[in-house]
Amino acid sequence: MPKAPKSKPRGPAQSRLVNQHELRDVRARLRGTIYEGTTPEHGIGGDLYSPRQIVDFCLDLGDVMLSSGADVRSTEVAIVAVSTKWNLAPLELDITGTAITIQYAPAGHNPLVKTRVIYAEGSNLHRLSRVYQIVDDLLHDDRDMTEAVAGLVEVLKSPPRWPSWLTDLAMGLLGVSVTLQAGGTWQAAVGAFVVMIGIMASGRGLTTRGIPQFFVIGLQAASTAALGTLGIWAGLLTPGGAAALVAAVVVLVLPHPTIVTWAQDAISGFRSMAVGRALVIGLIVAGVVCGIPAGLAVTARFADIEVDPTNITLQALPLWLSLISSFAAASANSIAQGSTARMIPITIGVALVGNLSLFTLRHLGLPLMGATFVAATLLGALSTVAAARLRTAATVIAVPAFCGSLLPSLAVASSLLNFMAGNDGAEVDFVFSMLTTLAIGAGLVLGSLLATPGARRWLRRARRVQVQPVRTHTTPTSVSVPTVVAEPSAAPAPVSAAPPVAPPAPERPRLADPTAPRLPGVALSTPVRTVSPPAQHATSSD
């Protein structure tokens, strides 16, 4: 029987053949990342989706990731890996401060350019974790486009992981932890718990009314400074305790995920996005710097208080108490940022390692910024490996962990004491103490780069092959063997002696038949190409 002639692929596959030059560009963009080695998939998995469908899905994916707190590098890697898996190249991607632009321009065809504006920005670790699982399933053939789109819609419609009252209590507990780390007394810790709950509730109310974040942060800083001063005047707080209370609130109102992603974007080369994030951080710091003097000026009319920072010494916590404080802070921050319950123990373990390393480096004589950078590097490496093992984003583990162990609370409290006393240069010390968190972002980037080659092994798993049976029932089919007769008889055999006839074999349904079962991994709404079988040539027995 002659073989069927080979022909070029028809339909979408003909115009989406990736040459080696374009594939080399894709490899360069994925080199050193967690998805290095992703290659185009031809056939049912890659060629049946139209370019417009793939571009729309990539825009949705980038929108959800950026609005959930992912950095630009992780978003770009996810989009490039998914588009490469579905055989869409060359693909140009541009992510600015407020929009994602994707251009698909194959040779000899009209280019396809689409833009998606990003309106929401924040930190939702639960949603970010689910999006990363969708990407991981796509790259390992566990989902098709229909299931992935349904998963993204489900992620967007999902409510917050924890109720608002529980997140407020978690932020209050986090305020207690940071106050104790800054050398505050138990009265200051109780005050920080109450003030943080009030700030969380007031911040939600002011934001829903459309008030810009600059004024919200300024009002929160002013009210916190006023309450701390009134606590000193009433004898409820010592000057050091009041400074620790204000420092805890100031440290916690900073956008730590934004600061870390800003450092990651700046180091990774995404300058336009880094400039936009730097502007947001600068406005928040300016709101804090403007709000604290305003609160002190308001209370100065009612209470005449003089603070001498030379008579106040803020002592760091001992190691055992610092570890307990990090345990509580990591747990509370995980709940406050919407992390899942199964991630909380991993986050606590990474936070304890980071706290222990920072304590050791400080006792060895390293300065605060250098010790913070080294501890953040170790924390970033551990978070990357754990995230690859658990099939989630490293940000889900790293952000609550460093907020519970590496925040410069004591440095901020000391600079606040000088600021309240009116010493020269106190404003500069206050700003630089808060910007110590930039060393955390740089350390997380370096740790992720060092741990990515080892973490990539955890993503390698066997490809699952699913077989859809034609018959789904388990009833056994009887097989009858006909009796062989030596010589044919002229007389007709009786009816009772006729051999049983075997049932005809069921015809195997074609893939194009709408009633036939679909193969796994093929979208139900996607048309399937069929190739007619080659004509069979009859053979003569003459």
Coordinates of C-alpha atoms in Angstrom, one line a residue:
M1 CA 0.0 0.0 0.0
P2 CA 1.5 3.4 -1.0
K3 CA 2.1 6.0 1.7
A4 CA 0.1 9.2 1.9
P5 CA 2.0 12.1 0.4
K6 CA 3.4 14.6 2.9
S7 CA 2.0 18.1 2.7
K8 CA 2.6 21.4 4.5
P9 CA 0.5 22.2 7.5
R10 CA -2.7 24.1 6.7
G11 CA -4.5 26.7 8.6
P12 CA -2.9 28.5 11.6
A13 CA 0.1 26.2 11.7
Q14 CA 1.2 27.3 8.3
S15 CA 1.6 30.9 9.3
R16 CA 3.0 30.3 12.8
L17 CA 6.2 28.3 12.1
V18 CA 8.9 29.6 14.4
N19 CA 12.3 29.9 12.9
Q20 CA 15.5 29.5 14.8
H21 CA 16.2 33.2 14.9
E22 CA 12.9 33.9 16.7
L23 CA 13.4 30.9 18.9
R24 CA 16.8 32.2 19.9
D25 CA 15.2 35.5 21.0
V26 CA 12.7 33.6 23.1
R27 CA 15.5 31.6 24.8
A28 CA 17.3 34.8 25.6
R29 CA 14.3 36.3 27.3
L30 CA 13.7 33.2 29.4
R31 CA 17.3 32.5 30.2
G32 CA 18.0 32.3 33.9
T33 CA 14.3 32.2 34.8
I34 CA 12.1 29.5 36.4
Y35 CA 10.6 28.7 32.9
E36 CA 13.8 28.4 31.0
G37 CA 13.6 25.7 28.3
T38 CA 10.0 26.3 27.2
T39 CA 9.7 25.5 23.5
P40 CA 6.8 25.9 21.0
E41 CA 4.3 23.0 20.8
H42 CA 3.0 22.2 17.4
G43 CA -0.2 20.3 16.7
I44 CA -3.3 20.1 18.8
G45 CA -1.8 21.8 21.8
G46 CA -0.2 24.8 20.1
D47 CA -1.7 25.6 16.7
L48 CA -5.4 25.5 17.2
Y49 CA -5.7 28.7 19.2
S50 CA -5.8 31.8 17.0
P51 CA -3.3 34.7 17.6
R52 CA -6.1 37.0 18.9
Q53 CA -7.2 34.4 21.5
I54 CA -3.6 34.0 22.7
V55 CA -3.0 37.7 22.9
D56 CA -6.2 38.3 24.8
F57 CA -5.4 35.7 27.3
C58 CA -1.8 37.1 27.8
L59 CA -3.3 40.5 28.4
D60 CA -5.7 39.1 31.0
L61 CA -2.9 37.2 32.6
G62 CA -0.6 40.2 32.9
D63 CA -3.4 42.4 34.2
V64 CA -4.3 40.0 37.0
M65 CA -0.6 39.5 38.0
L66 CA 0.3 43.2 38.1
S67 CA -2.8 44.1 40.0
S68 CA -2.1 41.4 42.6
G69 CA 1.4 42.6 43.4
A70 CA 3.8 40.8 41.0
D71 CA 6.9 42.5 39.7
V72 CA 7.3 43.3 36.0
R73 CA 10.0 40.6 35.4
S74 CA 7.8 37.8 36.7
T75 CA 4.9 39.1 34.6
E76 CA 6.9 39.3 31.4
V77 CA 8.4 35.8 32.0
A78 CA 4.9 34.3 32.5
I79 CA 3.5 35.9 29.3
V80 CA 6.5 35.0 27.2
A81 CA 6.4 31.4 28.4
V82 CA 2.7 30.9 27.7
S83 CA 2.8 32.5 24.3
T84 CA 5.9 30.4 23.4
K85 CA 4.2 27.2 24.6
W86 CA 1.2 28.1 22.3
N87 CA 3.5 28.7 19.3
L88 CA 3.0 32.5 19.1
A89 CA 6.3 34.2 17.9
P90 CA 7.6 36.7 17.3
L91 CA 5.9 38.5 20.2
E92 CA 6.8 42.1 21.3
L93 CA 5.8 43.0 24.9
D94 CA 5.9 46.4 26.5
I95 CA 4.8 47.0 30.2
T96 CA 4.7 50.6 31.3
G97 CA 3.4 52.1 34.5
T98 CA -0.3 51.8 33.6
A99 CA -0.6 49.6 30.5
I100 CA 0.5 46.4 28.8
T101 CA 1.0 46.4 25.0
I102 CA 1.5 43.2 23.0
Q103 CA 2.3 43.1 19.3
Y104 CA 2.3 40.0 17.1
A105 CA 3.8 40.7 13.7
P106 CA 4.5 37.5 11.6
A107 CA 6.3 37.9 8.3
G108 CA 4.0 38.5 5.4
H109 CA 0.9 39.2 7.6
N110 CA -0.8 42.2 9.1
P111 CA 0.4 42.9 12.7
L112 CA -1.9 42.4 15.7
V113 CA -1.4 45.1 18.4
K114 CA -3.5 45.2 21.6
T115 CA -3.2 47.3 24.8
R116 CA -4.6 46.7 28.2
V117 CA -4.8 49.5 30.8
I118 CA -4.2 48.5 34.4
Y119 CA -6.5 50.3 36.8
A120 CA -6.0 48.4 40.1
E121 CA -2.8 47.9 42.0
G122 CA -2.2 46.3 45.4
S123 CA -1.1 43.2 47.1
N124 CA -3.3 40.0 47.1
L125 CA -1.1 37.0 47.7
H126 CA -3.9 34.5 47.5
R127 CA -4.9 35.7 44.0
L128 CA -1.3 35.8 42.9
S129 CA -0.7 32.3 44.1
R130 CA -3.7 31.0 42.1
V131 CA -2.5 32.8 39.0
Y132 CA 0.9 31.2 39.2
Q133 CA -0.7 27.8 39.5
I134 CA -2.7 28.4 36.3
V135 CA 0.6 29.3 34.5
D136 CA 2.3 26.2 35.8
D137 CA -0.6 24.0 34.7
L138 CA -0.5 25.5 31.2
L139 CA 3.2 24.9 30.8
H140 CA 2.8 21.3 31.9
D141 CA -0.2 20.5 29.7
D142 CA -2.6 20.2 32.7
R143 CA -5.0 22.9 31.4
D144 CA -6.1 24.1 28.0
M145 CA -7.2 27.6 27.1
T146 CA -10.8 27.1 28.0
E147 CA -9.9 25.9 31.5
A148 CA -7.3 28.6 31.9
V149 CA -9.8 31.4 31.0
A150 CA -12.3 29.9 33.4
G151 CA -9.6 29.8 36.1
L152 CA -8.8 33.5 35.6
V153 CA -12.4 34.5 35.8
E154 CA -12.8 32.5 39.0
V155 CA -9.7 34.2 40.4
L156 CA -11.1 37.7 39.6
K157 CA -14.5 36.8 41.1
S158 CA -13.1 35.2 44.3
P159 CA -13.6 37.1 47.5
P160 CA -10.8 38.1 49.8
R161 CA -9.1 35.1 51.5
W162 CA -9.8 36.4 55.0
P163 CA -12.6 38.7 56.3
S164 CA -11.8 42.4 57.0
W165 CA -12.2 42.1 60.8
L166 CA -9.6 39.3 60.9
T167 CA -7.1 41.3 58.8
D168 CA -7.6 44.3 61.1
L169 CA -6.8 42.1 64.1
A170 CA -3.8 40.8 62.3
M171 CA -2.5 44.3 61.5
G172 CA -3.0 45.2 65.2
L173 CA -0.9 42.2 66.2
L174 CA 1.7 43.2 63.7
G175 CA 1.8 46.7 65.3
V176 CA 2.4 45.1 68.7
S177 CA 5.3 43.0 67.2
V178 CA 7.0 46.0 65.5
T179 CA 6.5 48.2 68.6
L180 CA 8.3 45.6 70.8
Q181 CA 11.1 45.2 68.1
A182 CA 11.5 49.0 68.3
G183 CA 12.1 48.9 72.1
G184 CA 8.7 50.0 73.2
T185 CA 7.0 49.1 76.5
W186 CA 3.9 47.0 76.9
Q187 CA 1.7 50.2 77.2
A188 CA 3.1 51.3 73.8
A189 CA 2.3 47.8 72.4
V190 CA -1.3 48.0 73.5
G191 CA -1.6 51.5 72.1
A192 CA -0.1 50.3 68.8
F193 CA -2.7 47.5 68.6
V194 CA -5.6 50.0 69.0
V195 CA -4.1 52.6 66.7
M196 CA -3.4 50.1 63.9
I197 CA -7.0 48.8 64.0
G198 CA -8.3 52.4 63.8
I199 CA -5.9 53.2 60.9
M200 CA -7.0 50.2 58.9
A201 CA -10.7 51.1 59.3
S202 CA -10.2 54.8 58.6
G203 CA -8.0 54.0 55.6
R204 CA -10.7 51.8 54.0
G205 CA -13.3 54.5 54.6
L206 CA -11.3 57.3 53.1
T207 CA -10.1 55.3 50.1
T208 CA -13.7 54.3 49.2
R209 CA -14.6 58.0 49.2
G210 CA -12.1 58.7 46.5
I211 CA -9.5 60.6 48.6
P212 CA -6.0 60.3 47.2
Q213 CA -3.5 58.1 49.0
F214 CA -1.2 61.1 49.8
F215 CA -3.8 62.7 52.0
V216 CA -4.8 59.4 53.6
I217 CA -1.2 58.7 54.6
G218 CA -0.7 62.2 55.8
L219 CA -3.8 62.1 58.0
Q220 CA -2.9 58.8 59.5
A221 CA 0.6 59.9 60.3
A222 CA -0.7 63.2 61.9
S223 CA -3.2 61.4 64.0
T224 CA -0.7 58.8 65.2
A225 CA 1.8 61.5 66.2
A226 CA -0.9 63.5 68.0
L227 CA -2.0 60.4 69.9
G228 CA 1.6 59.6 70.9
T229 CA 2.1 63.1 72.2
L230 CA -1.1 63.1 74.1
G231 CA -0.1 59.8 75.7
I232 CA 3.1 61.4 77.0
W233 CA 1.2 64.4 78.3
A234 CA -1.3 62.1 80.1
G235 CA 1.4 60.0 81.6
L236 CA 0.3 56.8 79.8
L237 CA 3.4 56.5 77.6
T238 CA 7.1 57.3 78.1
P239 CA 8.8 59.3 75.3
G240 CA 10.6 56.2 74.2
G241 CA 7.4 54.2 74.2
A242 CA 5.6 56.9 72.2
A243 CA 8.4 57.0 69.6
A244 CA 8.2 53.2 69.3
L245 CA 4.4 53.4 68.8
V246 CA 4.7 56.0 66.1
A247 CA 7.6 54.2 64.5
A248 CA 5.5 51.0 64.3
V249 CA 2.6 52.7 62.6
V250 CA 4.9 54.6 60.2
V251 CA 6.8 51.4 59.2
L252 CA 3.5 49.5 58.6
V253 CA 1.8 52.2 56.5
L254 CA 4.7 52.0 54.0
P255 CA 3.9 50.0 50.9
H256 CA 6.4 47.2 51.4
P257 CA 5.4 45.1 48.4
T258 CA 5.7 48.2 46.2
I259 CA 9.1 49.0 47.6
V260 CA 10.4 45.5 47.0
T261 CA 8.9 45.3 43.4
W262 CA 10.4 48.8 42.7
A263 CA 13.9 47.5 43.6
Q264 CA 13.3 44.4 41.5
D265 CA 12.1 46.4 38.5
A266 CA 15.0 48.8 38.7
I267 CA 17.6 46.1 38.9
S268 CA 15.9 44.0 36.2
G269 CA 16.0 47.0 33.8
F270 CA 12.3 48.0 33.6
R271 CA 13.0 51.6 34.1
S272 CA 9.6 53.1 33.1
M273 CA 7.8 50.9 35.6
A274 CA 10.5 51.6 38.3
V275 CA 10.0 55.3 37.8
G276 CA 6.3 55.0 38.3
R277 CA 6.7 52.9 41.5
A278 CA 9.3 55.3 42.8
L279 CA 6.9 58.2 42.4
V280 CA 4.2 56.3 44.4
I281 CA 6.8 55.5 47.2
G282 CA 8.0 59.1 47.3
L283 CA 4.5 60.5 47.7
I284 CA 3.8 58.1 50.6
V285 CA 7.1 59.0 52.3
A286 CA 6.3 62.7 51.7
G287 CA 2.9 62.2 53.3
V288 CA 4.5 60.7 56.4
V289 CA 7.1 63.4 56.7
C290 CA 4.4 66.1 56.3
G291 CA 1.9 64.4 58.6
I292 CA 4.1 63.9 61.7
P293 CA 4.9 67.7 62.1
A294 CA 1.3 68.5 61.6
G295 CA 0.2 66.2 64.4
L296 CA 2.9 67.6 66.7
A297 CA 1.9 71.1 65.9
V298 CA -1.8 70.4 66.7
T299 CA -1.0 68.9 70.2
A300 CA 1.5 71.6 71.0
R301 CA -1.4 74.0 71.7
F302 CA -2.7 71.7 74.5
A303 CA 0.4 70.1 75.9
D304 CA 3.9 71.6 76.3
I305 CA 6.2 68.6 76.1
E306 CA 10.0 68.7 75.7
V307 CA 11.7 65.5 74.6
D308 CA 15.4 65.0 75.2
P309 CA 16.5 62.0 73.1
T310 CA 19.9 61.9 74.8
N311 CA 18.3 60.5 78.0
I312 CA 16.3 57.8 76.1
T313 CA 17.9 54.5 75.0
L314 CA 16.1 52.0 72.8
Q315 CA 17.4 48.5 73.4
A316 CA 16.9 45.7 70.9
L317 CA 15.1 42.6 72.0
P318 CA 17.0 39.5 73.0
L319 CA 17.1 36.7 70.5
W320 CA 14.4 34.5 72.0
L321 CA 12.0 37.4 72.3
S322 CA 12.9 38.6 68.8
L323 CA 12.1 35.2 67.4
I324 CA 8.7 35.1 69.1
S325 CA 8.0 38.6 67.8
S326 CA 9.0 37.5 64.2
F327 CA 6.7 34.4 64.6
A328 CA 3.7 36.6 65.4
A329 CA 4.6 39.3 62.8
A330 CA 5.0 36.8 59.9
S331 CA 1.7 35.1 60.8
A332 CA -0.2 38.4 61.1
N333 CA 1.3 39.8 57.9
S334 CA 0.4 36.6 56.0
I335 CA -3.2 37.0 57.0
A336 CA -3.3 40.7 56.4
Q337 CA -2.0 40.3 52.8
G338 CA -4.4 37.4 52.0
S339 CA -2.0 34.5 52.0
T340 CA -3.4 31.0 52.1
A341 CA -3.4 28.9 55.2
R342 CA -0.9 26.3 53.9
M343 CA 1.6 29.0 53.1
I344 CA 1.7 30.5 56.6
P345 CA 3.9 27.8 58.2
I346 CA 6.4 28.1 55.4
T347 CA 6.4 31.9 55.7
I348 CA 7.0 31.6 59.5
G349 CA 10.0 29.3 59.0
V350 CA 11.6 31.6 56.4
A351 CA 11.0 34.6 58.6
L352 CA 12.7 32.9 61.6
V353 CA 15.7 32.1 59.5
G354 CA 15.9 35.7 58.2
N355 CA 15.7 37.0 61.8
L356 CA 18.3 34.7 63.1
S357 CA 20.7 35.6 60.2
L358 CA 20.1 39.3 60.7
F359 CA 20.8 39.0 64.5
T360 CA 24.0 37.0 63.8
L361 CA 25.3 39.5 61.2
R362 CA 24.6 42.5 63.4
H363 CA 26.6 40.9 66.3
L364 CA 29.5 40.2 63.9
G365 CA 29.8 44.0 63.4
L366 CA 28.1 44.5 60.0
P367 CA 26.2 47.8 59.5
L368 CA 22.4 47.7 59.4
M369 CA 22.1 48.1 55.6
G370 CA 24.8 45.5 54.8
A371 CA 23.3 43.0 57.3
T372 CA 19.8 43.5 55.9
F373 CA 21.0 43.0 52.4
V374 CA 22.7 39.7 53.2
A375 CA 19.8 38.4 55.3
A376 CA 17.4 39.4 52.5
T377 CA 19.5 37.5 50.0
L378 CA 19.2 34.3 52.1
L379 CA 15.5 34.9 52.5
G380 CA 15.0 35.4 48.8
A381 CA 16.8 32.1 48.0
L382 CA 14.8 30.1 50.5
S383 CA 11.5 31.7 49.2
T384 CA 12.4 30.8 45.6
V385 CA 13.1 27.2 46.3
A386 CA 10.0 26.8 48.6
A387 CA 7.8 28.5 46.0
A388 CA 9.0 26.2 43.2
R389 CA 8.3 23.1 45.4
L390 CA 4.8 24.3 46.3
R391 CA 4.0 25.6 42.8
T392 CA 3.4 29.2 43.8
A393 CA 5.0 32.6 43.5
A394 CA 8.1 33.5 45.5
T395 CA 6.5 36.8 46.5
V396 CA 3.8 34.9 48.4
I397 CA 6.4 33.7 50.8
A398 CA 9.0 36.5 50.7
V399 CA 6.9 39.5 51.4
P400 CA 5.3 38.4 54.7
A401 CA 8.6 36.8 55.8
F402 CA 10.7 40.0 55.4
C403 CA 7.9 42.1 57.0
G404 CA 8.1 39.9 60.0
S405 CA 11.9 39.8 60.4
L406 CA 13.8 42.5 58.5
L407 CA 11.9 45.8 58.9
P408 CA 14.2 48.5 60.3
S409 CA 11.9 49.4 63.2
L410 CA 14.6 50.4 65.7
A411 CA 16.3 52.7 63.3
V412 CA 13.0 54.4 62.4
A413 CA 12.1 54.8 66.2
S414 CA 15.5 56.4 66.9
S415 CA 15.2 58.9 64.0
L416 CA 11.7 59.7 65.2
L417 CA 13.0 60.6 68.7
N418 CA 15.5 63.1 67.1
F419 CA 12.7 64.3 64.9
M420 CA 10.4 65.0 67.8
A421 CA 13.2 66.8 69.7
G422 CA 13.8 69.1 66.7
N423 CA 17.4 68.1 66.1
D424 CA 19.1 69.2 62.9
G425 CA 19.3 66.5 60.2
A426 CA 16.6 64.4 61.9
E427 CA 14.4 64.5 58.7
V428 CA 17.2 63.1 56.6
D429 CA 17.9 60.3 59.1
F430 CA 14.2 59.5 59.2
V431 CA 14.0 59.2 55.4
F432 CA 17.1 57.1 55.1
S433 CA 16.0 54.7 57.9
M434 CA 12.8 54.0 56.0
L435 CA 14.7 53.6 52.7
T436 CA 16.7 50.8 54.3
T437 CA 13.9 48.6 52.9
L438 CA 15.5 49.1 49.5
A439 CA 18.3 46.8 50.6
I440 CA 15.6 44.2 51.2
G441 CA 14.4 44.4 47.6
A442 CA 18.0 44.2 46.2
G443 CA 18.7 41.2 48.4
L444 CA 15.5 39.4 47.3
V445 CA 16.5 39.8 43.7
L446 CA 20.0 38.4 44.2
G447 CA 18.7 35.5 46.2
S448 CA 16.1 34.6 43.6
L449 CA 18.8 34.7 40.8
L450 CA 21.1 32.4 42.8
A451 CA 18.4 29.9 43.7
T452 CA 16.6 29.7 40.4
P453 CA 18.8 27.0 38.8
G454 CA 18.2 24.7 41.7
A455 CA 14.5 25.6 42.0
R456 CA 13.9 24.8 38.4
R457 CA 14.4 21.1 39.1
W458 CA 11.3 21.0 41.2
L459 CA 9.2 22.1 38.2
R460 CA 10.3 19.1 36.2
R461 CA 7.7 16.4 36.5
A462 CA 6.5 13.7 34.2
R463 CA 4.0 14.6 31.5
R464 CA 0.7 13.1 32.1
V465 CA -1.0 11.2 29.3
Q466 CA -4.8 10.8 29.5
V467 CA -6.7 8.4 27.2
Q468 CA -10.4 8.9 26.6
P469 CA -12.0 5.5 26.0
V470 CA -14.6 5.2 23.4
R471 CA -16.7 2.8 25.5
T472 CA -17.3 3.9 29.0
H473 CA -19.3 0.9 30.4
T474 CA -17.8 -2.2 31.9
T475 CA -20.2 -4.8 30.6
P476 CA -18.2 -7.8 29.2
T477 CA -18.9 -8.7 25.6
S478 CA -19.3 -12.4 24.8
V479 CA -17.2 -13.6 21.9
S480 CA -18.4 -16.8 20.0
V481 CA -16.1 -18.8 17.9
P482 CA -17.9 -20.3 14.8
T483 CA -17.7 -24.1 14.2
V484 CA -15.4 -25.1 11.3
V485 CA -17.1 -27.5 8.8
A486 CA -14.9 -29.9 6.8
E487 CA -17.2 -30.2 3.7
P488 CA -20.1 -28.1 2.9
S489 CA -23.4 -29.9 3.0
A490 CA -26.0 -29.5 0.3
A491 CA -28.9 -29.7 2.7
P492 CA -29.5 -26.5 4.6
A493 CA -28.5 -26.7 8.2
P494 CA -31.2 -26.5 10.8
V495 CA -31.8 -23.2 12.4
S496 CA -30.9 -24.4 15.9
A497 CA -27.5 -25.7 14.6
A498 CA -26.5 -22.3 13.0
P499 CA -23.3 -20.9 14.6
P500 CA -23.8 -17.7 16.6
V501 CA -22.8 -14.6 14.7
A502 CA -20.3 -12.3 16.5
P503 CA -21.5 -8.7 16.9
P504 CA -19.9 -6.2 14.5
A505 CA -17.1 -4.1 15.9
P506 CA -18.1 -0.6 16.7
E507 CA -16.8 1.9 14.2
R508 CA -14.3 4.2 15.8
P509 CA -15.7 7.8 15.7
R510 CA -13.8 10.4 13.9
L511 CA -12.4 13.5 15.8
A512 CA -14.5 15.8 13.6
D513 CA -17.7 14.1 14.7
P514 CA -19.5 16.4 17.1
T515 CA -20.9 13.4 19.0
A516 CA -17.5 11.8 19.5
P517 CA -15.7 12.2 22.8
R518 CA -13.2 15.1 22.9
L519 CA -9.5 14.6 23.5
P520 CA -8.2 16.1 26.8
G521 CA -6.5 19.4 26.4
V522 CA -8.6 20.6 23.4
A523 CA -11.0 23.5 23.9
L524 CA -14.5 22.6 23.2
S525 CA -15.0 25.8 21.2
T526 CA -11.9 25.2 19.0
P527 CA -12.4 23.7 15.6
V528 CA -10.3 20.6 14.9
R529 CA -8.7 20.1 11.5
T530 CA -9.3 16.8 9.9
V531 CA -7.2 15.1 7.2
S532 CA -9.0 12.6 4.9
P533 CA -7.5 9.1 5.0
P534 CA -5.5 8.0 1.9
A535 CA -7.4 6.0 -0.7
Q536 CA -6.9 2.3 -0.3
H537 CA -6.0 0.4 -3.5
A538 CA -7.7 -2.9 -4.0
T539 CA -5.5 -5.9 -4.9
S540 CA -6.4 -8.5 -7.5
S541 CA -6.2 -12.2 -6.7
D542 CA -6.2 -13.3 -10.3

